[in-house]
Short mmCIF file of C-alpha atoms in Angstrom, two decimals:
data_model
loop_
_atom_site.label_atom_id
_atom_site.label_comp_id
_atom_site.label_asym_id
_atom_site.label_seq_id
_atom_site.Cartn_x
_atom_site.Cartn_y
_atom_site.Cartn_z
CA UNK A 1454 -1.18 -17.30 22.79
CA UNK A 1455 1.54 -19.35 21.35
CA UNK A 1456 -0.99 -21.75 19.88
CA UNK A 1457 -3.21 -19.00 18.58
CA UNK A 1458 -0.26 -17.81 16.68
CA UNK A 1459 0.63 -21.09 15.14
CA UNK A 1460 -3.01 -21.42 13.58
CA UNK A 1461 -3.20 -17.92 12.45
CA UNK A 1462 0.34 -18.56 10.88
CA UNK A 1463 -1.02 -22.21 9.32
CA UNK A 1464 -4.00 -19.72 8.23
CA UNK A 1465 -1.99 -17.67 6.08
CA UNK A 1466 -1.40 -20.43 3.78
CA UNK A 1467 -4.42 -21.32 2.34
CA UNK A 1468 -5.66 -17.96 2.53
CA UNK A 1469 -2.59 -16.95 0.05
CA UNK A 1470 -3.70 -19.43 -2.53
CA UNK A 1471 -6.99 -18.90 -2.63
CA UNK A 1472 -6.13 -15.25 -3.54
CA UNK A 1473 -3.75 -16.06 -5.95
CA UNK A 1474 -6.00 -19.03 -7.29
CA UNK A 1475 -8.89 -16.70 -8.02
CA UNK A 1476 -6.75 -13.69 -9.47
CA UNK A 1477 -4.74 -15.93 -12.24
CA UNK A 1478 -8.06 -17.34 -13.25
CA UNK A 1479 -10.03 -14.32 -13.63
CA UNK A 1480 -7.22 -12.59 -15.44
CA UNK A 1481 -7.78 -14.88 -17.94
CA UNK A 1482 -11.00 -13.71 -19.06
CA UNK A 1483 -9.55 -9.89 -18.80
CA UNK A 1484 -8.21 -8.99 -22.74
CA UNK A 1485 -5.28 -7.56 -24.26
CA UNK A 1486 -2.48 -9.58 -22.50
CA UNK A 1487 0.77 -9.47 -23.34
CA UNK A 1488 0.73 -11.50 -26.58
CA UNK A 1489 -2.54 -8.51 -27.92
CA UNK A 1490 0.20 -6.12 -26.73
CA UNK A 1491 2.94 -7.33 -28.45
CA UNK A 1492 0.90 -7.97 -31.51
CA UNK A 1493 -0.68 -4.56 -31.75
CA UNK A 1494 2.96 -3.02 -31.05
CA UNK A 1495 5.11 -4.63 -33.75
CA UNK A 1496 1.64 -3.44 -36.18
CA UNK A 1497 1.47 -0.14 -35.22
CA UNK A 1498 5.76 0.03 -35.63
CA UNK A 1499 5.84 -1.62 -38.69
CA UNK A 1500 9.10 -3.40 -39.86
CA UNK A 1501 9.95 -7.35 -39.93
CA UNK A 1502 8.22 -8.92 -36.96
CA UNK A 1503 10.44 -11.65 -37.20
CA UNK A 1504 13.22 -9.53 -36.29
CA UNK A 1505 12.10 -8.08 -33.08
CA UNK A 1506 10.91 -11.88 -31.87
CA UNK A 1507 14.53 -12.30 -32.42
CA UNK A 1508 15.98 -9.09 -30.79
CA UNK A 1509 13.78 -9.74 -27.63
CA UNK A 1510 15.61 -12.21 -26.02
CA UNK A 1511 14.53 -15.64 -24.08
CA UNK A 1512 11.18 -16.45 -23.30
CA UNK A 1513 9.58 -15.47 -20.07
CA UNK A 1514 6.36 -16.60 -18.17
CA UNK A 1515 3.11 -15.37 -18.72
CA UNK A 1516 -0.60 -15.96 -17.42
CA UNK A 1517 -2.64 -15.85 -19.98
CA UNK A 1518 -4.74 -18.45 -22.12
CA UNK A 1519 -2.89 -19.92 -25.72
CA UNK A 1520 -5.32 -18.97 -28.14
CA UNK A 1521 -4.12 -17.71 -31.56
CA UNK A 1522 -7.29 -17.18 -33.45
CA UNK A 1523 -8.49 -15.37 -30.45
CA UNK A 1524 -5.62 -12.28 -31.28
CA UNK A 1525 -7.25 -9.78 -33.61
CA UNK A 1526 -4.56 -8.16 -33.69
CA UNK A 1527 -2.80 -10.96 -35.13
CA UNK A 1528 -4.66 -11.21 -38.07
CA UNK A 1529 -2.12 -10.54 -41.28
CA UNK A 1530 0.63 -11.77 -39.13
CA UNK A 1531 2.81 -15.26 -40.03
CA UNK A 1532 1.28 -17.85 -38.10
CA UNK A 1533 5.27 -18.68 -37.23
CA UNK A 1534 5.80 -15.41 -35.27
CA UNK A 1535 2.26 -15.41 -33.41
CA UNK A 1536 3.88 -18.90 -32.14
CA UNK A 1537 7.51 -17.06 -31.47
CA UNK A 1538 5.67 -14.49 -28.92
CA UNK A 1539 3.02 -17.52 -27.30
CA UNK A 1540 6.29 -18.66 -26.60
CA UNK A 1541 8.30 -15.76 -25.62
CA UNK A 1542 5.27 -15.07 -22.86
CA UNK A 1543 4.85 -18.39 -21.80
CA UNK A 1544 1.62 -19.17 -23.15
CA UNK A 1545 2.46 -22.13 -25.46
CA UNK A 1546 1.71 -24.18 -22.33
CA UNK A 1547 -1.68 -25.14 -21.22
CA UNK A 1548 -3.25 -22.89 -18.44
CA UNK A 1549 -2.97 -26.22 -15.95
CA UNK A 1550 0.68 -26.43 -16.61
CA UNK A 1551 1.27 -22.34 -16.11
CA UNK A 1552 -0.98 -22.55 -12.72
CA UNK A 1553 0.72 -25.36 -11.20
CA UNK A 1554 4.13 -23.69 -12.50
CA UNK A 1555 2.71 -20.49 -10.68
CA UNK A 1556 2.06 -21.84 -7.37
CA UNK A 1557 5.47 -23.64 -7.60
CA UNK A 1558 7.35 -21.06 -8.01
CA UNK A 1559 5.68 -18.24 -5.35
CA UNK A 1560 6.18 -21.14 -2.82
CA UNK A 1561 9.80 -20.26 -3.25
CA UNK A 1562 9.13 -16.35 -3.38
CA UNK A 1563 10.37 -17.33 -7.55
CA UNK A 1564 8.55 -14.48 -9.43
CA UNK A 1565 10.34 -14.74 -12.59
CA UNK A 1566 11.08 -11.71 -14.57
CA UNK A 1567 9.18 -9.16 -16.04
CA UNK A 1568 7.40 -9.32 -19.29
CA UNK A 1569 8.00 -5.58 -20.54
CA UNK A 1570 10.96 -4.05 -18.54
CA UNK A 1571 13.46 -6.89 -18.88
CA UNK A 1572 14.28 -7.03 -15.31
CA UNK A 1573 13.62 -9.72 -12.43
CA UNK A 1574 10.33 -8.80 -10.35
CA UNK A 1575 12.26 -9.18 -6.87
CA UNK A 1576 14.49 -6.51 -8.31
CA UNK A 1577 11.98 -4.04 -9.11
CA UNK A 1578 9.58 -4.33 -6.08
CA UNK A 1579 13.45 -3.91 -4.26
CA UNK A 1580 13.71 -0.45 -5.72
CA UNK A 1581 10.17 0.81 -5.92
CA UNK A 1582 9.48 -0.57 -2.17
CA UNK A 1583 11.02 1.73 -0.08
CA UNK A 1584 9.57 4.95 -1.72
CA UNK A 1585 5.93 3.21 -1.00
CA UNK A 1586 6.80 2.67 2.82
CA UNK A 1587 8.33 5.49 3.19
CA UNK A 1588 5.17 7.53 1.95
CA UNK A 1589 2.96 4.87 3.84
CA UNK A 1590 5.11 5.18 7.35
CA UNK A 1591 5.56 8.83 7.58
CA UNK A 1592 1.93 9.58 6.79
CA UNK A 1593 0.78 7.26 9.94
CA UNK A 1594 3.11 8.49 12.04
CA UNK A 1595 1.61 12.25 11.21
CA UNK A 1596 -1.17 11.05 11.48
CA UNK A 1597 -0.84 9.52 14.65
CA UNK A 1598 0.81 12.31 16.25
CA UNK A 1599 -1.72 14.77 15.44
CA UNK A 1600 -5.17 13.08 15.73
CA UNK A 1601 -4.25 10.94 19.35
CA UNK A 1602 -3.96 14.77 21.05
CA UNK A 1603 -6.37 16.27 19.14
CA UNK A 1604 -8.69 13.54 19.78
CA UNK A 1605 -7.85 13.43 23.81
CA UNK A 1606 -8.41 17.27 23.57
CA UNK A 1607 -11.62 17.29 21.75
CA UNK A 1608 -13.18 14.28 24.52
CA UNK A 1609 -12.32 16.57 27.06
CA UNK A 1610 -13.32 19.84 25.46
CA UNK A 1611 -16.53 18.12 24.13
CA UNK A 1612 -19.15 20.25 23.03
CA UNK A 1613 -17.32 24.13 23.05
CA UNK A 1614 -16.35 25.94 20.41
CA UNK A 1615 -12.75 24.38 20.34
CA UNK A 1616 -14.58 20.77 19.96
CA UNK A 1617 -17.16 22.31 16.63
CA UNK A 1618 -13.73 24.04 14.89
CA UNK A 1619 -11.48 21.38 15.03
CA UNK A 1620 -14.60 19.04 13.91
CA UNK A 1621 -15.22 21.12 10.91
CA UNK A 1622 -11.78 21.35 9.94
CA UNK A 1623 -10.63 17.35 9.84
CA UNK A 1624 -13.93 16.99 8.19
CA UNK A 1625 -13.31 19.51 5.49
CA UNK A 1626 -9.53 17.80 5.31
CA UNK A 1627 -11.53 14.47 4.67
CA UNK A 1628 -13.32 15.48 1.97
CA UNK A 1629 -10.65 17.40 -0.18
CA UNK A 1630 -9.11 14.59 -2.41
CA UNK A 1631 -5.35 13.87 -2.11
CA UNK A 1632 -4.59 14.56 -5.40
CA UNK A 1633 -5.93 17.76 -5.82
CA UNK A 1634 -4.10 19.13 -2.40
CA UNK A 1635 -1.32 17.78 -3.88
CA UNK A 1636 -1.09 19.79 -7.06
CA UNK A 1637 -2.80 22.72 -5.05
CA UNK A 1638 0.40 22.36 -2.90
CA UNK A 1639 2.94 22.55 -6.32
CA UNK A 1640 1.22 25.50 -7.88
CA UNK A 1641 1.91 27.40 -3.90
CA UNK A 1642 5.04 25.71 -2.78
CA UNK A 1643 6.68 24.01 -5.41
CA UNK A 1644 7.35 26.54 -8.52
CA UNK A 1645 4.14 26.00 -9.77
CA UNK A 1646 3.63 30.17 -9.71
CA UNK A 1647 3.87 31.73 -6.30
CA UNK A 1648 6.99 29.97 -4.13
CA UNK A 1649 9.74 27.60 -4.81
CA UNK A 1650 10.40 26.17 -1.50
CA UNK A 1651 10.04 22.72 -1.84
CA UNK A 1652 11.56 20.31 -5.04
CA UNK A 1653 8.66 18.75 -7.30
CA UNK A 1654 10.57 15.89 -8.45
CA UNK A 1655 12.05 12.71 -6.60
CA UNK A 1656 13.14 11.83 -3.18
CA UNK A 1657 16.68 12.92 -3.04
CA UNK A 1658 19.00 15.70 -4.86
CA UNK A 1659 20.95 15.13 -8.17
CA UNK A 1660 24.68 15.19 -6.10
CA UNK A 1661 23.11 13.97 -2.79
CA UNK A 1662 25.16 10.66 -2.77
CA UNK A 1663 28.32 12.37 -2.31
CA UNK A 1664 26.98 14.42 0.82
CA UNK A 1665 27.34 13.63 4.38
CA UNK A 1666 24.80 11.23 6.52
CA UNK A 1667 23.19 14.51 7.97
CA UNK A 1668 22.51 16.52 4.79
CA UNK A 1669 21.30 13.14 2.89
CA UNK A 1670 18.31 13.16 5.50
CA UNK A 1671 17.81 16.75 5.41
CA UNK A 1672 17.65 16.32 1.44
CA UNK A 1673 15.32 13.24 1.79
CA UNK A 1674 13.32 15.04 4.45
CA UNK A 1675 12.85 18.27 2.33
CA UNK A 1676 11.78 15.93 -0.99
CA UNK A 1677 9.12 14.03 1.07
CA UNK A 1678 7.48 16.93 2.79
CA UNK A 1679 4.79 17.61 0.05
CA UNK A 1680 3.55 14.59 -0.86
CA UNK A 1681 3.14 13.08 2.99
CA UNK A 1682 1.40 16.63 3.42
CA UNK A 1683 -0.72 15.92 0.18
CA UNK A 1684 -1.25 12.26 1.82
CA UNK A 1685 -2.03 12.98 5.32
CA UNK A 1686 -4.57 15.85 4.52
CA UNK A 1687 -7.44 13.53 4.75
CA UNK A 1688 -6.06 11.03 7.59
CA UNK A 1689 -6.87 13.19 10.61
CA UNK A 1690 -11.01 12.56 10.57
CA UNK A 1691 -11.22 8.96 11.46
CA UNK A 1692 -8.90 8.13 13.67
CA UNK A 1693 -9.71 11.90 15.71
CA UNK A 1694 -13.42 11.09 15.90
CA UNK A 1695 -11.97 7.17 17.11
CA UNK A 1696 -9.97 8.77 19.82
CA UNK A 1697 -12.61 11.06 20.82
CA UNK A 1698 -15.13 8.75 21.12
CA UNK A 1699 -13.02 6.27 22.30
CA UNK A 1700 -12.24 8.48 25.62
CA UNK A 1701 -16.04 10.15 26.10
CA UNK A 1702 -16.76 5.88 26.27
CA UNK A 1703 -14.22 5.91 28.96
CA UNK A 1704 -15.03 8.88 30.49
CA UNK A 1705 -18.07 8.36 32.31
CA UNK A 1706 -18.05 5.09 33.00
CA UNK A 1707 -18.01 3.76 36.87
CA UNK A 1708 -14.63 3.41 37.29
CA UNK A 1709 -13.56 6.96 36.11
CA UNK A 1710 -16.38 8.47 38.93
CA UNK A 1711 -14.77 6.37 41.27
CA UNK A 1712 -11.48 8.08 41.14
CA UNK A 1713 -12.75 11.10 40.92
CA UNK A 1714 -14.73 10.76 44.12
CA UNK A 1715 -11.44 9.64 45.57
CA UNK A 1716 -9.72 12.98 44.75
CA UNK A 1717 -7.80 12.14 42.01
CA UNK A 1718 -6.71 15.01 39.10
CA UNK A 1719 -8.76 15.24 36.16
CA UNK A 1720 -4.84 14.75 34.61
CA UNK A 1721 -3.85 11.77 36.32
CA UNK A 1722 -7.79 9.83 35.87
CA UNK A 1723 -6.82 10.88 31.99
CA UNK A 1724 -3.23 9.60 31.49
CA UNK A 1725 -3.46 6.67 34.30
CA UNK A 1726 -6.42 5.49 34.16
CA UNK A 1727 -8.70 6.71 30.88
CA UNK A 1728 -5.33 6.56 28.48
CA UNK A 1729 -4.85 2.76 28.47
CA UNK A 1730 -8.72 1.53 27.79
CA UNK A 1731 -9.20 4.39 25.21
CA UNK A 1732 -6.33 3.79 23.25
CA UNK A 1733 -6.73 0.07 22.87
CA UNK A 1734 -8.67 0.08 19.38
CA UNK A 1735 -6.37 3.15 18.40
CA UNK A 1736 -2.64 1.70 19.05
CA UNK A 1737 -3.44 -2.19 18.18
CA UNK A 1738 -5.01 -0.86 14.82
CA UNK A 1739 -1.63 0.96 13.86
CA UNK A 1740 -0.30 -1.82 11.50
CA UNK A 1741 -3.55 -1.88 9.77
CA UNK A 1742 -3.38 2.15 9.53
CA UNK A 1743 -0.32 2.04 8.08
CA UNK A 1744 -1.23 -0.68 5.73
CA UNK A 1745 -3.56 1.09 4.34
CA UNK A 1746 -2.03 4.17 3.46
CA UNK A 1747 0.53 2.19 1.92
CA UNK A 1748 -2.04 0.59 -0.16
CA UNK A 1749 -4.70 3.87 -0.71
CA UNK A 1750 -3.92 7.39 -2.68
CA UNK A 1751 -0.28 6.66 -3.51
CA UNK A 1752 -0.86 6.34 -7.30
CA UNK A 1753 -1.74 9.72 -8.18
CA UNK A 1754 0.49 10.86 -5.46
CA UNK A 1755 3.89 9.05 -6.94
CA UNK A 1756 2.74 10.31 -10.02
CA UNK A 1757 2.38 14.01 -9.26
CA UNK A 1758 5.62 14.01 -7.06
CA UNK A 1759 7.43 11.77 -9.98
CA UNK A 1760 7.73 8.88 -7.28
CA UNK A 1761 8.81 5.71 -8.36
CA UNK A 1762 6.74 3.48 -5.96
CA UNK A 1763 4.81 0.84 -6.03
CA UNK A 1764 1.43 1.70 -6.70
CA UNK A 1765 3.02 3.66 -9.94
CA UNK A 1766 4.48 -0.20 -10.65
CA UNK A 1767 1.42 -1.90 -10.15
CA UNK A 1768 -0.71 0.68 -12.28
CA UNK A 1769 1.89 -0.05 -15.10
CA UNK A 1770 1.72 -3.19 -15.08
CA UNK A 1771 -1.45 -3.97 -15.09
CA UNK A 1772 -2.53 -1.60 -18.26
CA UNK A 1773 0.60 -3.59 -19.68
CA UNK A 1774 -0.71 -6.54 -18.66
CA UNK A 1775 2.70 -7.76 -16.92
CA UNK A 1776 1.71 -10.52 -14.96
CA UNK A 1777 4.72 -11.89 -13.06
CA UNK A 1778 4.96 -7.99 -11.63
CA UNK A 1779 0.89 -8.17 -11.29
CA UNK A 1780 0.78 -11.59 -9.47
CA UNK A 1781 3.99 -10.97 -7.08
CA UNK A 1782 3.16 -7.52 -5.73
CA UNK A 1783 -0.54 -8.76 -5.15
CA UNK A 1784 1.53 -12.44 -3.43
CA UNK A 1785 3.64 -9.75 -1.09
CA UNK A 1786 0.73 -7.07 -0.05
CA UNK A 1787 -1.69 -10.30 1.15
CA UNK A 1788 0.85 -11.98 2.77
CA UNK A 1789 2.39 -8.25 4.83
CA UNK A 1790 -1.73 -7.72 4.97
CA UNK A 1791 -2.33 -11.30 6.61
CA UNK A 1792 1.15 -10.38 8.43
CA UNK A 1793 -0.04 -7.48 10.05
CA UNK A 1794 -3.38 -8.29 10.86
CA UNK A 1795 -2.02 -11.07 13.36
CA UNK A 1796 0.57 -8.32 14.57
CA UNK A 1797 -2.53 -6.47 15.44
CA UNK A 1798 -4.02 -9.13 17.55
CA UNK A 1799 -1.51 -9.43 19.75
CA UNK A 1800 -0.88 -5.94 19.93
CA UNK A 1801 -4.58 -6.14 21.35
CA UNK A 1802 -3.00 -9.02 24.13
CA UNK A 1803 -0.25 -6.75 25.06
CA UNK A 1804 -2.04 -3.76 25.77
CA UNK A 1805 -4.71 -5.44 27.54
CA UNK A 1806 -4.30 -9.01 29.05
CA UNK A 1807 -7.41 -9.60 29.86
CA UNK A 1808 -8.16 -10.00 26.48
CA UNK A 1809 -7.65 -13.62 24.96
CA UNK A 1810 -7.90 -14.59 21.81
CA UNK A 1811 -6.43 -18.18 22.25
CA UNK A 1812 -9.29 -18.51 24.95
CA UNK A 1813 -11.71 -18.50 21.47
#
């Protein structure tokens, strides 16, 4: 297993710059980077261009292509301030010289700052970061928690009337959009007309930093409720169906008749024998679950519940065009996605030895 590791590990590096390769290059074809931006800004504002090149500060790398003419924008502009913002972005170099640069850099997790909010990119995915995995985490654990039962319950139940309700309902859940059960759950719980029981805005109170440990989770607690409701609401269908079909597999195969003709309780074939094949796929594919409901439905989400998370960061920046935020949160997300995946594998190993992946 060791060795398997070790070349899933050697793996993740070429596999991280052929992302990032292919990314930086076909954002150079997308239009309106940051130097369009700029442009189009300082026209619409009006006032000396040449003073707000000088009231912006140092230069800071960009990713796009140096190509004056190219700016429309640009067009009635002094040729000596279209050069002051190439600059101030970074794109007075040549697009070899910013790749290599690139790839230097995110070899030492170096992501520079960002173009718009005057702020390192480490210190902004620090803030927004734990509001995303926090929304991410809680939703698979729900989710978890309620579809493994309801899943065991509907294999054994399979076919009754408890099995055809509970079908129709996750089904139903699945096809409701987040978003909309999230604002349908602020107009009923959230002042939106009928009750005020929950807080709209944030994830903790104005004063809560001067409260004790307890009531600081009880705060946070209260704050997330709604929008890991609004989240979760189409979770439950996939992973109920995979448990349920997971255990009818199980179920009436040889070794399951076996026991029974033995004398064993339908309760003990379930959780002693049944439990551990079934639940393989199910408990080796949690980091996966939970990586993608970090990734999936948190934008409108964050932006409903006025959550400052990542997927509100990463929507920003790219209609801003903000590469160094663009390029680093797409850097960390492959590398926790190739991360997890090979936490799933051997997640697979541990819960059943038999299988081998080193063996391959």
């Amino acid at each position: 297993m060791a060795a398997y590791i070790i070349r899933r590990v050697l793996l993740i590096i070429p596999t991280l710059w052929a992302i990032i390769t292919i990314n930086f290059f076909i954002v150079q074809i997308a239009p309106g980077g940051p130097v369009d931006q700029a442009v189009a800004e300082m026209q619409g504002l009006g006032g000396s261009g040449t003073e707000r090149i000088s009231r912006s500060g140092a230069g800071e790398r960009g990713a796009g292509d140096r190509n004056a003419p190219a700016y429309r924008g640009a067009r009635g502009l002094d040729p000596e301030v279209i050069a002051e913002i190439e600059r101030r972005y970074g794109f007075d170099k040549p697009l070899l010289v910013r790749y290599l640069k690139m790839l230097k850099d995110y070899a030492t997790f170096n992501f520079g700052d960002s173009l718009f909010r005057g702020r390192s990119v480490l210190a902004l995915i620090a803030e927004r970061l734990p509001v995303s995995v926090s929304l991410g985490l809680f939703s698979t654990l729900v989710i978890y928690l309620v579809s493994i039962p309801l899943g065991i319950r509907k294999a054994v139940k399979n076919g009754t009337r408890f099995d055809l309700w509970t079908s129709t309902a996750v089904v139903v859940g699945n096809a409701v959009p987040s978003f909309l059960f999230a604002v349908l759950l602020v107009v009923l719980f959230s002042g939106g007309g009928f009750l005020k029981l929950f807080p709209l805005r944030g994830l903790s109170s104005i004063d809560a930093a001067h409260w004790s440990l307890p009531a600081r989770v009880l705060d946070y607690l209260w704050h997330i409720f709604l929008p890991v409701t609004a989240v979760t609401i189409g979770g439950f269908a996939t992973l109920t169906m995979l448990t349920k079909n997971s255990f009818l597999d199980e179920i009436h195969k040889q070794y399951v008749m076996t026991a029974r003709a033995k004398g064993l309780t339908e309760g003990r074939i379930l959780l002693g024998h049944v439990f551990r094949n079934a639940m393989l796929i199910v408990i080796a594919g949690f980091p996966a679950a939970f990586l993608s409901m970090f990734f999936t439905g948190s934008v409108l989400i964050e932006v409903i519940f006025s959550l400052d998370g990542m997927g509100l960061l990463g929507f920003e920046s790219t209609m801003q065009r903000d590469y160094p935020v663009i390029f680093a949160t797409l850097y960390i997300f492959t590398l926790l996605g190739l991360a997890l995946s090979l936490v799933s594998d051997v997640l697979y190993t541990i819960i059943d030895p038999r299988i081998d992946f080193e063996g391959r």
